[in-house]
PDB file of C-alpha atoms in Angstrom:
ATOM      1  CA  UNK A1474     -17.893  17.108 -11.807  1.00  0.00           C
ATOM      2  CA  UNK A1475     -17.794  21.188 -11.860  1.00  0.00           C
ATOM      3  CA  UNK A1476     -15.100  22.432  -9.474  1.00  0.00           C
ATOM      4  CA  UNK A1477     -17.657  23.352  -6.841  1.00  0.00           C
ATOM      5  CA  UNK A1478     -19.179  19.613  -6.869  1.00  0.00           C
ATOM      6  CA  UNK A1479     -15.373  18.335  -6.269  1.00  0.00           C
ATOM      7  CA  UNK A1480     -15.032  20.875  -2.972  1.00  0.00           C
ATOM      8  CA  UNK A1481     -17.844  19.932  -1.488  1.00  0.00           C
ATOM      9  CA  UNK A1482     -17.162  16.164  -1.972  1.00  0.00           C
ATOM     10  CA  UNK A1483     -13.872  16.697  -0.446  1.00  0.00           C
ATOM     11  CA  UNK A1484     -15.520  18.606   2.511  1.00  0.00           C
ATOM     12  CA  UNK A1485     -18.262  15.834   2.800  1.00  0.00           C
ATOM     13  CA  UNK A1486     -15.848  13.022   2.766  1.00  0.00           C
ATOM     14  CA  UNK A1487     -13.686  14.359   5.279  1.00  0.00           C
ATOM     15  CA  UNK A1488     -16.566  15.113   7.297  1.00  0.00           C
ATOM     16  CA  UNK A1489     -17.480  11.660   7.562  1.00  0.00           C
ATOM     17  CA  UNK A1490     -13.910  10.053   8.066  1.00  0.00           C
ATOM     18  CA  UNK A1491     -13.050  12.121  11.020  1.00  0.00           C
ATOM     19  CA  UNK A1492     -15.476  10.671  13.423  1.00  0.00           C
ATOM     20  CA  UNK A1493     -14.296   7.552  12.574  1.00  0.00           C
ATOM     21  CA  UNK A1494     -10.441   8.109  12.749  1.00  0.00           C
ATOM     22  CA  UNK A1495      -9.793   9.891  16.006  1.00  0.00           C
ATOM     23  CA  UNK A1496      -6.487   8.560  16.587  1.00  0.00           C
ATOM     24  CA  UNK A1497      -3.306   9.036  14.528  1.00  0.00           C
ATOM     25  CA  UNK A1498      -2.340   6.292  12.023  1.00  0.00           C
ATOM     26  CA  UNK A1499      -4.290   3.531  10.642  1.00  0.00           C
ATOM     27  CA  UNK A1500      -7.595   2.572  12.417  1.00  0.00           C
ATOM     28  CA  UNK A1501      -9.470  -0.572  11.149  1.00  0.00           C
ATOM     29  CA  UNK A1502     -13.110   0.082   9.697  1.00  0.00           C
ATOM     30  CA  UNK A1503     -16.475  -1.941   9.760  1.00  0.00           C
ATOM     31  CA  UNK A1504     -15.864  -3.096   6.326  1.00  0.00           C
ATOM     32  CA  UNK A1505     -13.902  -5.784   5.581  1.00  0.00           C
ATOM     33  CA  UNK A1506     -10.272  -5.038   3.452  1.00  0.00           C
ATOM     34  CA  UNK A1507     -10.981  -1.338   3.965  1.00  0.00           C
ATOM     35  CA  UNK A1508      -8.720   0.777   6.610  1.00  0.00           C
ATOM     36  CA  UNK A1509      -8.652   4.776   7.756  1.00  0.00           C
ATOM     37  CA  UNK A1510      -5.861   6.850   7.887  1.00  0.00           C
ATOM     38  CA  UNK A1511      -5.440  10.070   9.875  1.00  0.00           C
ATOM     39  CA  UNK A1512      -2.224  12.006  10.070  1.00  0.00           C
ATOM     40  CA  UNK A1513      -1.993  15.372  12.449  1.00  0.00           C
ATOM     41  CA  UNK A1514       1.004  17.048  11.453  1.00  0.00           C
ATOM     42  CA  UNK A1515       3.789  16.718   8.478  1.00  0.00           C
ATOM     43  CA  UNK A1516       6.409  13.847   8.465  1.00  0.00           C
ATOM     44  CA  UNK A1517       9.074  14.112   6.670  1.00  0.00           C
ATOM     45  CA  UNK A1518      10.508  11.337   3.886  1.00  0.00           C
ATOM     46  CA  UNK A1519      11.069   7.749   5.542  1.00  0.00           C
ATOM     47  CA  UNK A1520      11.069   4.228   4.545  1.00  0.00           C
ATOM     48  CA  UNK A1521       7.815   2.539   4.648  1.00  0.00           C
ATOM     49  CA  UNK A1522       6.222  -0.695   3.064  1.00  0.00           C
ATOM     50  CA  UNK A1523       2.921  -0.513   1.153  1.00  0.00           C
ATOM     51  CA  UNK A1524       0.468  -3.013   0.777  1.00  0.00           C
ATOM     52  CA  UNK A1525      -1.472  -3.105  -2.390  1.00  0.00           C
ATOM     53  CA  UNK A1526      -4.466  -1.012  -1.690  1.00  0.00           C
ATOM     54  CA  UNK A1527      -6.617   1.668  -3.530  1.00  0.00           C
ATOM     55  CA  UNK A1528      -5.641   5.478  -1.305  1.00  0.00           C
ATOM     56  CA  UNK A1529      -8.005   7.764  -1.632  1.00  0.00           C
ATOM     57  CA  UNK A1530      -7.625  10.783  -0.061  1.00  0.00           C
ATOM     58  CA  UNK A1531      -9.832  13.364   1.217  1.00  0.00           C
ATOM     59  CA  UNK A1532      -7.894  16.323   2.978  1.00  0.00           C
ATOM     60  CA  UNK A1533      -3.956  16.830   3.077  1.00  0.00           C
ATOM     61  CA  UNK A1534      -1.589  15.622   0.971  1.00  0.00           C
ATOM     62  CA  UNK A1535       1.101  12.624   0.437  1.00  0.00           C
ATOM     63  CA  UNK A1536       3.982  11.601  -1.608  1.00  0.00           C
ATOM     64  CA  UNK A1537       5.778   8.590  -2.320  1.00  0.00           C
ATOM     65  CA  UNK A1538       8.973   7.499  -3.878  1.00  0.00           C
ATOM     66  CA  UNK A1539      10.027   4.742  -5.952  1.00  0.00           C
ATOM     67  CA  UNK A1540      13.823   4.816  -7.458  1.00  0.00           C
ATOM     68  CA  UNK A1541      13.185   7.766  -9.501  1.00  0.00           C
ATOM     69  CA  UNK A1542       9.458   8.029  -9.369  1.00  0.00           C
ATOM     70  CA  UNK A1543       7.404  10.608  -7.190  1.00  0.00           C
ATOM     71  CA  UNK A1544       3.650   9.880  -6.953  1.00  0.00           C
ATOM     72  CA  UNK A1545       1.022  12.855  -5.337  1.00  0.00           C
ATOM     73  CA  UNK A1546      -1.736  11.739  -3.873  1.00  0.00           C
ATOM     74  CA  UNK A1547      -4.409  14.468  -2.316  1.00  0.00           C
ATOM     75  CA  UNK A1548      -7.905  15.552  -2.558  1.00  0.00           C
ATOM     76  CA  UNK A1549      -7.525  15.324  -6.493  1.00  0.00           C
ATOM     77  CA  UNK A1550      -5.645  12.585  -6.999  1.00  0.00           C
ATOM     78  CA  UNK A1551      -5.932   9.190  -5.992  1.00  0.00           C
ATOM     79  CA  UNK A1552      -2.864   6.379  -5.263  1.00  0.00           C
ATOM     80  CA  UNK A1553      -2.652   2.928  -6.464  1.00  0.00           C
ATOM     81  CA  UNK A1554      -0.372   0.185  -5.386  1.00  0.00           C
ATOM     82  CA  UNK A1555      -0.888  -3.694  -6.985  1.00  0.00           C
ATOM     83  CA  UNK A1556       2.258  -5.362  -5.075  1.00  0.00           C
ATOM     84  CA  UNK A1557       3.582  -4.955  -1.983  1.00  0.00           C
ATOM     85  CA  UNK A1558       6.325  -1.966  -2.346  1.00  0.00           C
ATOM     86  CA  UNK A1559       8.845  -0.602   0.209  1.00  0.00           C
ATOM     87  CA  UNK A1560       8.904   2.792  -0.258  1.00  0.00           C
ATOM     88  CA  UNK A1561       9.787   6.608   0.994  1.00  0.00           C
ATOM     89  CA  UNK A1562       6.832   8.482   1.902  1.00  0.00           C
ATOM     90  CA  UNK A1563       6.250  11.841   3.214  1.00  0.00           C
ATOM     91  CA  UNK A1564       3.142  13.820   4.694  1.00  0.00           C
ATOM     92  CA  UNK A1565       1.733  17.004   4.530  1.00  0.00           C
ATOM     93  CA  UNK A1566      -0.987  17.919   7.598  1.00  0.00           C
ATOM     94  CA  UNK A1567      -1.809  19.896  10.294  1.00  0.00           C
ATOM     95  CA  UNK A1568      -3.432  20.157  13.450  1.00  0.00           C
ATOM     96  CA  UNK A1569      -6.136  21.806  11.966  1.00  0.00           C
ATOM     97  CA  UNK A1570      -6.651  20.008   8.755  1.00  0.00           C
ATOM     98  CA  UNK A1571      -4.954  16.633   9.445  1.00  0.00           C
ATOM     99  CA  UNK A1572      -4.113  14.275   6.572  1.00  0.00           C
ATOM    100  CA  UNK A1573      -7.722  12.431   6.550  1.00  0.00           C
ATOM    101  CA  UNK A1574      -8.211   9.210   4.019  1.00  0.00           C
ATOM    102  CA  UNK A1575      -9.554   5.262   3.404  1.00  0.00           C
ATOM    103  CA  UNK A1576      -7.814   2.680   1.540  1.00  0.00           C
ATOM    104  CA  UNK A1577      -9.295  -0.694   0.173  1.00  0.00           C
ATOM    105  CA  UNK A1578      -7.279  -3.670  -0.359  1.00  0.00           C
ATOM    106  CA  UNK A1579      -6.502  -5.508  -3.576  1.00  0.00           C
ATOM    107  CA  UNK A1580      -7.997  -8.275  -3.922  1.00  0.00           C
ATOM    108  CA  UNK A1581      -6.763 -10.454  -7.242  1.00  0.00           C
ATOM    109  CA  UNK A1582      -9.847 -12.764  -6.699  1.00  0.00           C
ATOM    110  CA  UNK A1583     -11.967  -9.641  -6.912  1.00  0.00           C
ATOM    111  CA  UNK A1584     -10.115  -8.739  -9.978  1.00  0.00           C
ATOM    112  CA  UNK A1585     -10.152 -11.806 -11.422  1.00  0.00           C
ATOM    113  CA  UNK A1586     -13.965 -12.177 -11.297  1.00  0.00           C
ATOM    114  CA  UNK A1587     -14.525  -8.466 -12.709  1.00  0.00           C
ATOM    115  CA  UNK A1588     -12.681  -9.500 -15.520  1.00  0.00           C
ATOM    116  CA  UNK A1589     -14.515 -12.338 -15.972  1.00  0.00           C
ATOM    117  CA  UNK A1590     -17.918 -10.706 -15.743  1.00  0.00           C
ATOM    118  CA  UNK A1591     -17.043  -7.703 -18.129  1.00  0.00           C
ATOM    119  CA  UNK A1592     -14.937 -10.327 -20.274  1.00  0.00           C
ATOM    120  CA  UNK A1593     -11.773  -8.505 -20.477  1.00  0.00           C
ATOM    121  CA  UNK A1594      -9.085  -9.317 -23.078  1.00  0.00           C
ATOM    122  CA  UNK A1595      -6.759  -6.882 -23.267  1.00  0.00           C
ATOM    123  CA  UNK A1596      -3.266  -7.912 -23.511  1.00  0.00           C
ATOM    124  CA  UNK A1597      -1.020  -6.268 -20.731  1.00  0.00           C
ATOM    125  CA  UNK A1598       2.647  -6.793 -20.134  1.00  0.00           C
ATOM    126  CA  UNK A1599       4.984  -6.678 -16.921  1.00  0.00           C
ATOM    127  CA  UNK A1600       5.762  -3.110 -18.291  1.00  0.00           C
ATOM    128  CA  UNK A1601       2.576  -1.722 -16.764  1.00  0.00           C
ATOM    129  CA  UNK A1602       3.552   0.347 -13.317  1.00  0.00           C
ATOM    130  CA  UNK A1603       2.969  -1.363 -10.080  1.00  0.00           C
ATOM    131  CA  UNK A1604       1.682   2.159  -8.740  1.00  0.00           C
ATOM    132  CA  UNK A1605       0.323   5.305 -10.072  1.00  0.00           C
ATOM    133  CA  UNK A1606      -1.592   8.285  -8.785  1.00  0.00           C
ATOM    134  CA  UNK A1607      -4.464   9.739 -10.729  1.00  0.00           C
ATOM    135  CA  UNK A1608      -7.100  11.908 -11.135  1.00  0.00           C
ATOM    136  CA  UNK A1609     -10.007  11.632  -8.912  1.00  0.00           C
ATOM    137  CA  UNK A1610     -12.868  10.713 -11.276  1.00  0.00           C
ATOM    138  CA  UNK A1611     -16.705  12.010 -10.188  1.00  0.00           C
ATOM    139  CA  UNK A1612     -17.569   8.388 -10.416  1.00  0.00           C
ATOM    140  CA  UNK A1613     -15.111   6.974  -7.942  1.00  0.00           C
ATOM    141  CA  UNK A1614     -15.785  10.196  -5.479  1.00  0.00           C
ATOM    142  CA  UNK A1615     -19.361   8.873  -5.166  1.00  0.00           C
ATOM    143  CA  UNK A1616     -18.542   5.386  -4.455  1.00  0.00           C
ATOM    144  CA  UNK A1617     -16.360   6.589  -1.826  1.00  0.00           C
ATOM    145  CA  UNK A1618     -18.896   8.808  -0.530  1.00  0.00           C
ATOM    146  CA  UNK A1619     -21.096   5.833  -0.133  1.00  0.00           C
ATOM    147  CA  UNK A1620     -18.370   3.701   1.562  1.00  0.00           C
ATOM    148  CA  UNK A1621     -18.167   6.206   4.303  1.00  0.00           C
ATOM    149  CA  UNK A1622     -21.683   6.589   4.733  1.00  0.00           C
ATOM    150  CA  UNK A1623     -22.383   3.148   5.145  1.00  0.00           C
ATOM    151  CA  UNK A1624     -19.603   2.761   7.734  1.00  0.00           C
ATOM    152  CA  UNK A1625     -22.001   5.316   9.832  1.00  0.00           C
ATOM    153  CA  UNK A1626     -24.419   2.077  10.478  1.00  0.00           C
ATOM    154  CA  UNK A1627     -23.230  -1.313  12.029  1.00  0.00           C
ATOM    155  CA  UNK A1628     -26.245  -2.669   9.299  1.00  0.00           C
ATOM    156  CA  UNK A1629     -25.293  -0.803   6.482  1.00  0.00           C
ATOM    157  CA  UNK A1630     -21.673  -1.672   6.219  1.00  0.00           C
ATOM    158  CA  UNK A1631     -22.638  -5.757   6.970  1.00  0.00           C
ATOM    159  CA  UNK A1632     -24.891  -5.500   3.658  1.00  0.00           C
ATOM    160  CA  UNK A1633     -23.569  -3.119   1.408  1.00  0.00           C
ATOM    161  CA  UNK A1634     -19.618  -2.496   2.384  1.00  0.00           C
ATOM    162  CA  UNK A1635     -18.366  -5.444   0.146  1.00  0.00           C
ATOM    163  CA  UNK A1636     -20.871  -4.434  -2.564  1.00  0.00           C
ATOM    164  CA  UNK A1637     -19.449  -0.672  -2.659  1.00  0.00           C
ATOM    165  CA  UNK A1638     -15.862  -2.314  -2.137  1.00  0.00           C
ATOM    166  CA  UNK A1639     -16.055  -4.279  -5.368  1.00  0.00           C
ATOM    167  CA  UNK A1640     -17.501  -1.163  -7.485  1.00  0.00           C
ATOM    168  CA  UNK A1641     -14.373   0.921  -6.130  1.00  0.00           C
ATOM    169  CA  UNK A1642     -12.461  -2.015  -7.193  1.00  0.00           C
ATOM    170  CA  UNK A1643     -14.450  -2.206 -10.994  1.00  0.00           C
ATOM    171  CA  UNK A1644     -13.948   1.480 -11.154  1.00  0.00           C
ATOM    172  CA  UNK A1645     -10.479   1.696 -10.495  1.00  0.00           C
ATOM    173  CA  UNK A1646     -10.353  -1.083 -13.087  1.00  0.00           C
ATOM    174  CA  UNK A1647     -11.519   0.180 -16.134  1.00  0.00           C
ATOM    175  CA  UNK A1648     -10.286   4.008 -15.787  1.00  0.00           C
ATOM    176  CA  UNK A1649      -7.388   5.065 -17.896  1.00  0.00           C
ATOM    177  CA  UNK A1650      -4.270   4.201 -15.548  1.00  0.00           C
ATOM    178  CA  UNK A1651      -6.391   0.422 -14.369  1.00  0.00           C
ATOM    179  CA  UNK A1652      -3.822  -1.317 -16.439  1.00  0.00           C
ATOM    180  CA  UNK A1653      -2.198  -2.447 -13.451  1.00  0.00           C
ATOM    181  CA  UNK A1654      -5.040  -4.205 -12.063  1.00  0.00           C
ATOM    182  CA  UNK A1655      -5.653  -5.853 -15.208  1.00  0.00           C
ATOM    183  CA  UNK A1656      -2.318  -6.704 -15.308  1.00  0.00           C
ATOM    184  CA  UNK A1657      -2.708  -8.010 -12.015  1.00  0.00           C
ATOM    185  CA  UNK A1658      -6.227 -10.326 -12.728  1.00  0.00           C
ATOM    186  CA  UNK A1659      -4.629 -11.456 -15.917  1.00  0.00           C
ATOM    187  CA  UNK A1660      -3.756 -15.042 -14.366  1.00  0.00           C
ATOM    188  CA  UNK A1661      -0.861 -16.051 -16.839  1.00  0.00           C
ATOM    189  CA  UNK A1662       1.279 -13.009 -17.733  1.00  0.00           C
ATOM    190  CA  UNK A1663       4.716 -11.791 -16.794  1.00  0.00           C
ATOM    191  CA  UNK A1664       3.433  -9.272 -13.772  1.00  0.00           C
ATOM    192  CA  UNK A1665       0.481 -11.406 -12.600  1.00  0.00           C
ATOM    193  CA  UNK A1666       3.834 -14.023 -11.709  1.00  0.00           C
ATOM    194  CA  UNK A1667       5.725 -11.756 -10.224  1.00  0.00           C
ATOM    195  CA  UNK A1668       3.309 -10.157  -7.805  1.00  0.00           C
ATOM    196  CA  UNK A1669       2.626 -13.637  -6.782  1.00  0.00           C
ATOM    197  CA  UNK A1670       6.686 -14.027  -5.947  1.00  0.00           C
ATOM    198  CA  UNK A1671       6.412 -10.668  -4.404  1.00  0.00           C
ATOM    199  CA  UNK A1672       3.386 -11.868  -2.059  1.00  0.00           C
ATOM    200  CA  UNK A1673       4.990 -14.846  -0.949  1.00  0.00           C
ATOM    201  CA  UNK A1674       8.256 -12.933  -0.431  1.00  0.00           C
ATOM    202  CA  UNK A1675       6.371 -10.472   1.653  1.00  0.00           C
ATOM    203  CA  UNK A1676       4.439 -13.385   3.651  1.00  0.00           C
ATOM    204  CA  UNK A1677       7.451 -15.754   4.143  1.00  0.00           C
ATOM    205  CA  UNK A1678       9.730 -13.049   4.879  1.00  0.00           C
ATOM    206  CA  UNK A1679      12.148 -15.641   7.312  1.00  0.00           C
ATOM    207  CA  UNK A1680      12.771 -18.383   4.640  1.00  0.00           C
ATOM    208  CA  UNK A1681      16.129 -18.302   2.598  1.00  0.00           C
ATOM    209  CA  UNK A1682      15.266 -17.304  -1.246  1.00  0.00           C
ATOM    210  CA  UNK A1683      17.256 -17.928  -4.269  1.00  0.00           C
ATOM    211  CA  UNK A1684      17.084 -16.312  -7.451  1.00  0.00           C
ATOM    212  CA  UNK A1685      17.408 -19.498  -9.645  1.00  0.00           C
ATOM    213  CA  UNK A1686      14.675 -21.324  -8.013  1.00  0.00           C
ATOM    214  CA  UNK A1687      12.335 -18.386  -7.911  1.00  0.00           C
ATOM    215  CA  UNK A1688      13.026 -17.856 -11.750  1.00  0.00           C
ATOM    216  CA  UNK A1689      11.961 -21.292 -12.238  1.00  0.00           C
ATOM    217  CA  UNK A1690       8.898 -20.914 -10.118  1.00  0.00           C
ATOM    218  CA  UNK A1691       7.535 -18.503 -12.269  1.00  0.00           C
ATOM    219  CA  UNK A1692       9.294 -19.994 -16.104  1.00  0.00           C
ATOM    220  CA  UNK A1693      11.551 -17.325 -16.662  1.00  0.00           C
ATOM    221  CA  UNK A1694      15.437 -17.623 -17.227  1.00  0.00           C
ATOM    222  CA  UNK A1695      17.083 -15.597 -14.318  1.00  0.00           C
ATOM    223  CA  UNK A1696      17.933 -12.718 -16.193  1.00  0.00           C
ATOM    224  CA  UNK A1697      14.256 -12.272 -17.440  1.00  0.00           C
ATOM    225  CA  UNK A1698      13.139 -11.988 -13.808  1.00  0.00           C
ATOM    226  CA  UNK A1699      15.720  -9.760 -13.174  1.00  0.00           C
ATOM    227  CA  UNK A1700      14.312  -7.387 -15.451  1.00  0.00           C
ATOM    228  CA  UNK A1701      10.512  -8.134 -14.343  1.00  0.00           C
ATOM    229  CA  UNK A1702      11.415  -7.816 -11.001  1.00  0.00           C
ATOM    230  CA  UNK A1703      12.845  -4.565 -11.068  1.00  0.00           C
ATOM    231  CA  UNK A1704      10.732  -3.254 -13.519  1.00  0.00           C
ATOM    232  CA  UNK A1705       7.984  -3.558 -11.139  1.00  0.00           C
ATOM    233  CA  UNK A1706       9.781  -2.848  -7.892  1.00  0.00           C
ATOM    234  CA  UNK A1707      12.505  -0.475  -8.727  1.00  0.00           C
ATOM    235  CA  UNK A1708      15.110  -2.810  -7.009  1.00  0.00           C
ATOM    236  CA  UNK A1709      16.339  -6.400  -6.857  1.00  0.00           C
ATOM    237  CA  UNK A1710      14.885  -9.355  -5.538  1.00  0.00           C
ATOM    238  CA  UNK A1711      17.202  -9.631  -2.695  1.00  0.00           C
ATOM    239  CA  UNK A1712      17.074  -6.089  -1.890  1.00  0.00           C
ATOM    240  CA  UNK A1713      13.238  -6.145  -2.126  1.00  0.00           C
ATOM    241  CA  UNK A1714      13.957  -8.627   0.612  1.00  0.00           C
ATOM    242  CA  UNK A1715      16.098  -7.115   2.535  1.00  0.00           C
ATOM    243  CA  UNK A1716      13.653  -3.654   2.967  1.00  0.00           C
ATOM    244  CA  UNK A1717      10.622  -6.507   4.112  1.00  0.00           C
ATOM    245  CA  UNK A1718      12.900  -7.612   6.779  1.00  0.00           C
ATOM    246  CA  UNK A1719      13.580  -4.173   8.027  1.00  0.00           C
ATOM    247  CA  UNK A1720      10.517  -2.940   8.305  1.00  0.00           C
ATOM    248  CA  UNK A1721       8.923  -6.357  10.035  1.00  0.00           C
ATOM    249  CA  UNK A1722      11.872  -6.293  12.461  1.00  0.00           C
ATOM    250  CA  UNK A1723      11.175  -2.454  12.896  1.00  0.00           C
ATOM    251  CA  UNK A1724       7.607  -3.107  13.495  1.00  0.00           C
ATOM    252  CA  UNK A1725       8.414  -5.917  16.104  1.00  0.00           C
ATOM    253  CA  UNK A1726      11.199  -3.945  18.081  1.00  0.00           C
ATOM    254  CA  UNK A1727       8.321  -0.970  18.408  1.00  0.00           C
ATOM    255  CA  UNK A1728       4.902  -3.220  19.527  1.00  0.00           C
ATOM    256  CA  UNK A1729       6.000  -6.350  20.723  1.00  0.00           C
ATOM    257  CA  UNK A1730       9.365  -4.822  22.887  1.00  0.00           C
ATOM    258  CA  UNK A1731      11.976  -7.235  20.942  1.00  0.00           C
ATOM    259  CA  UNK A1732      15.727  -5.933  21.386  1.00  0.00           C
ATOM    260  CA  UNK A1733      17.496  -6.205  18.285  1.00  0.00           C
ATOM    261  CA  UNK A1734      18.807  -9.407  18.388  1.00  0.00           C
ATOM    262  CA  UNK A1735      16.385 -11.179  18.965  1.00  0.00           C
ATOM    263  CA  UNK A1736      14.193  -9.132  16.169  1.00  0.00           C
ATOM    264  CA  UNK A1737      17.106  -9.610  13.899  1.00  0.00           C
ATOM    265  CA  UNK A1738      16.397 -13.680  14.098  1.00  0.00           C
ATOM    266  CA  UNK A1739      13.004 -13.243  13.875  1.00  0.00           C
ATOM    267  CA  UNK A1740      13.049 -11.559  10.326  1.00  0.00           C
ATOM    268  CA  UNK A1741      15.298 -14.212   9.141  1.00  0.00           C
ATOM    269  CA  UNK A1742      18.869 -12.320   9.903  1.00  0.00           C
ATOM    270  CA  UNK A1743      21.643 -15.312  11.046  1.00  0.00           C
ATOM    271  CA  UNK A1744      24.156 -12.090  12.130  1.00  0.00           C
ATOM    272  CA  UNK A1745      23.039  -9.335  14.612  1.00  0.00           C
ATOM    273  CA  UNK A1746      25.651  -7.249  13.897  1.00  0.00           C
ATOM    274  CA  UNK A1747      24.845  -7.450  10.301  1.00  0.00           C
ATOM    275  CA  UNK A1748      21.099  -6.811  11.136  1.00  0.00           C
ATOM    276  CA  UNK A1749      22.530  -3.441  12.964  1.00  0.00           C
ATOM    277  CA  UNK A1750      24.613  -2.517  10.102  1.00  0.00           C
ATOM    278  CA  UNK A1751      22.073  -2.504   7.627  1.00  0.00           C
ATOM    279  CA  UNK A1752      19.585  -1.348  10.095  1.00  0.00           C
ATOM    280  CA  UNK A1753      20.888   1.574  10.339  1.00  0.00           C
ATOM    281  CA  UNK A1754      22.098   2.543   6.718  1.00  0.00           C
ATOM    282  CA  UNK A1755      18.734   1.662   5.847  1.00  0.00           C
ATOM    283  CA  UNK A1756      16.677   3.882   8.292  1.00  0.00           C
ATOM    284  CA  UNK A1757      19.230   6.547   9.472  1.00  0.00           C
ATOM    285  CA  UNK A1758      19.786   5.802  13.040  1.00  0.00           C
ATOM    286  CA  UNK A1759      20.300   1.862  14.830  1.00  0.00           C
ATOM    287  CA  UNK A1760      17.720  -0.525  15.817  1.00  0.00           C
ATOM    288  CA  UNK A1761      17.449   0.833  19.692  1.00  0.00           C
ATOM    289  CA  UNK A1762      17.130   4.427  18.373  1.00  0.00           C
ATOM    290  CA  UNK A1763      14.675   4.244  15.712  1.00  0.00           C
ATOM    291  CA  UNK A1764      12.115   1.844  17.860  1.00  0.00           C
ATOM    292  CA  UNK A1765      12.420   4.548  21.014  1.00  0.00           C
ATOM    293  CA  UNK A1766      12.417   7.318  18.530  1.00  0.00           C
ATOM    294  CA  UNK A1767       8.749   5.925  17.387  1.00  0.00           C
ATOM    295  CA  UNK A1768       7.724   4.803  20.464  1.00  0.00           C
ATOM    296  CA  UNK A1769       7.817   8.616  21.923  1.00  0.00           C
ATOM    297  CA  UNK A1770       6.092   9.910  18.985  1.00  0.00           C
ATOM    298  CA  UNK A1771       3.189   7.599  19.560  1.00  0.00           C
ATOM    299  CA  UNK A1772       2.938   8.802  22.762  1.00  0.00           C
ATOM    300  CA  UNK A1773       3.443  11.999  22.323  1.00  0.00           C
ATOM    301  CA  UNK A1774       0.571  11.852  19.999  1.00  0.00           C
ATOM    302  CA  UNK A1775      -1.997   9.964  22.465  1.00  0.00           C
ATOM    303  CA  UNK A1776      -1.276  12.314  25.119  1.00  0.00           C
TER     304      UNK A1776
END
């Protein structure tokens, strides 16, 4: 696309997100697996968790960290995760021109079909990255256009959201940094295995884990998973654990009212004290803090 196509995309897909975020945060959508994002003003760096989703975004700017990696994702470039990642993330918007976006899910039996259908072969290893940012291609830009469009009409996004969601999907898939997703629809290889660990980990956050039997699971020697694990995650399995407990326990201490301890139990923590500890090296200020902290921003925000 020439540079003036690419502004007036941006203009014309923020256009048509705003009326359908109003509020701050994420806001569901009529389509299935896709979400809307709005963001007023800046935030600065702070743990979050990621699901695996395809970020496009259409006015403002984010960025996310990952050990030593720093991805940008803004009008030009667009973010994808393939496993669920706890990360630092940090915003740039305004009142005037908020942070406006969509994500759509990840869907491996999506990917697995597409690479069926366009009989896909190439051989990917666990080295691929679990998330990149990227260019913005013309082609994508459209389909996103459409997306949002179609969300306009109750009809529309019954009939063709899942259609436009699975050519997203296909184009994400065969651009130059969709080795990820392949990686990801490739049934049988090293980072296909541990995404699945990594879902399960993120589902059945509570249960006790071990590193020899989840090595086994997947038919690696423990040291091999080591080094899969962290090469897609930037940290070990236990601390990848660890960061999915916070942020649940966070999440139920803010929206469902739970004091600390009995949050801490809920996540899978046999040691309140322990929970607060690590709570609070983890986010920067204790449990009781950080929920009221987040509670008065929300409604500060909805005032």
């Amino acid at each position: 696309m020439r540079p003036t196509e690419e502004a007036a995309n941006r203009m014309h897909l923020a256009r048509l997100i705003e009326p359908l975020a109003m509020k701050e945060g994420i806001s569901p959508s009529p389509v299935e697996g896709v979400q809307l994002m709005r963001r007023n003003t800046s935030s600065p760096r702070a743990p979050i968790v990621y699901e695996p989703n395809i970020i496009i975004v259409a006015q403002g700017k984010k960025r996310v960290y990952l050990g030593d990696q720093v991805h940008v994702y803004d009008p030009c470039n667009y973010l994808v995760l393939s496993v669920p990642l706890p990360l630092e993330c940090e915003t740039e918007a305004t009142p005037e021109e908020p942070l406006l976006g969509v994500s759509v899910k990840v869907d491996p039996a999506v990917l697995g079909e597409l690479l069926m259908e366009t009989e896909d072969i190439m051989d990917v290893s666990a080295t691929v990255p679990s998330i990149y940012s990227t260019p913005l291609t013309g082609e994508l830009a459209d389909a996103a256009l459409r997306l949002l469009e179609c969300m306009h009409s109750r009809m529309d996004s019954r009939i063709l959201g899942g259609q436009i969601v699975r050519e997203i999907t296909y184009r994400v898939l065969c651009g130059d940094q969709g080795g990820t997703l392949r990686a990801l629809g490739a049934r049988h290889g090293h980072f296909s295995r541990i995404a699945g660990i990594l879902r399960r980990m993120h589902a059945e956050y509570r249960e006790t884990f071990d590193v020899e039997s989840l090595a086994k699971e997947v038919n690696m020697s423990v040291s091999a998973f080591h080094h899969n694990f962290k090469a897609i995650t930037s940290t070990s399995p236990m601390q990848y654990l660890k960061s999915i407990r916070l942020h649940k326990a966070r999440m139920m201490m803010v929206h469902d009212g739970l004091n600390a301890g009995t949050a801490a139990y809920e996540v899978g923590y046999g040691s309140a004290s322990q929970f607060s500890r690590e709570f609070k090296r983890f986010f920067g200020a204790g449990p009781a803090d950080e929920a009221a902290k987040i509670r008065t921003t929300a409604e500060s925000v909805s005032a």
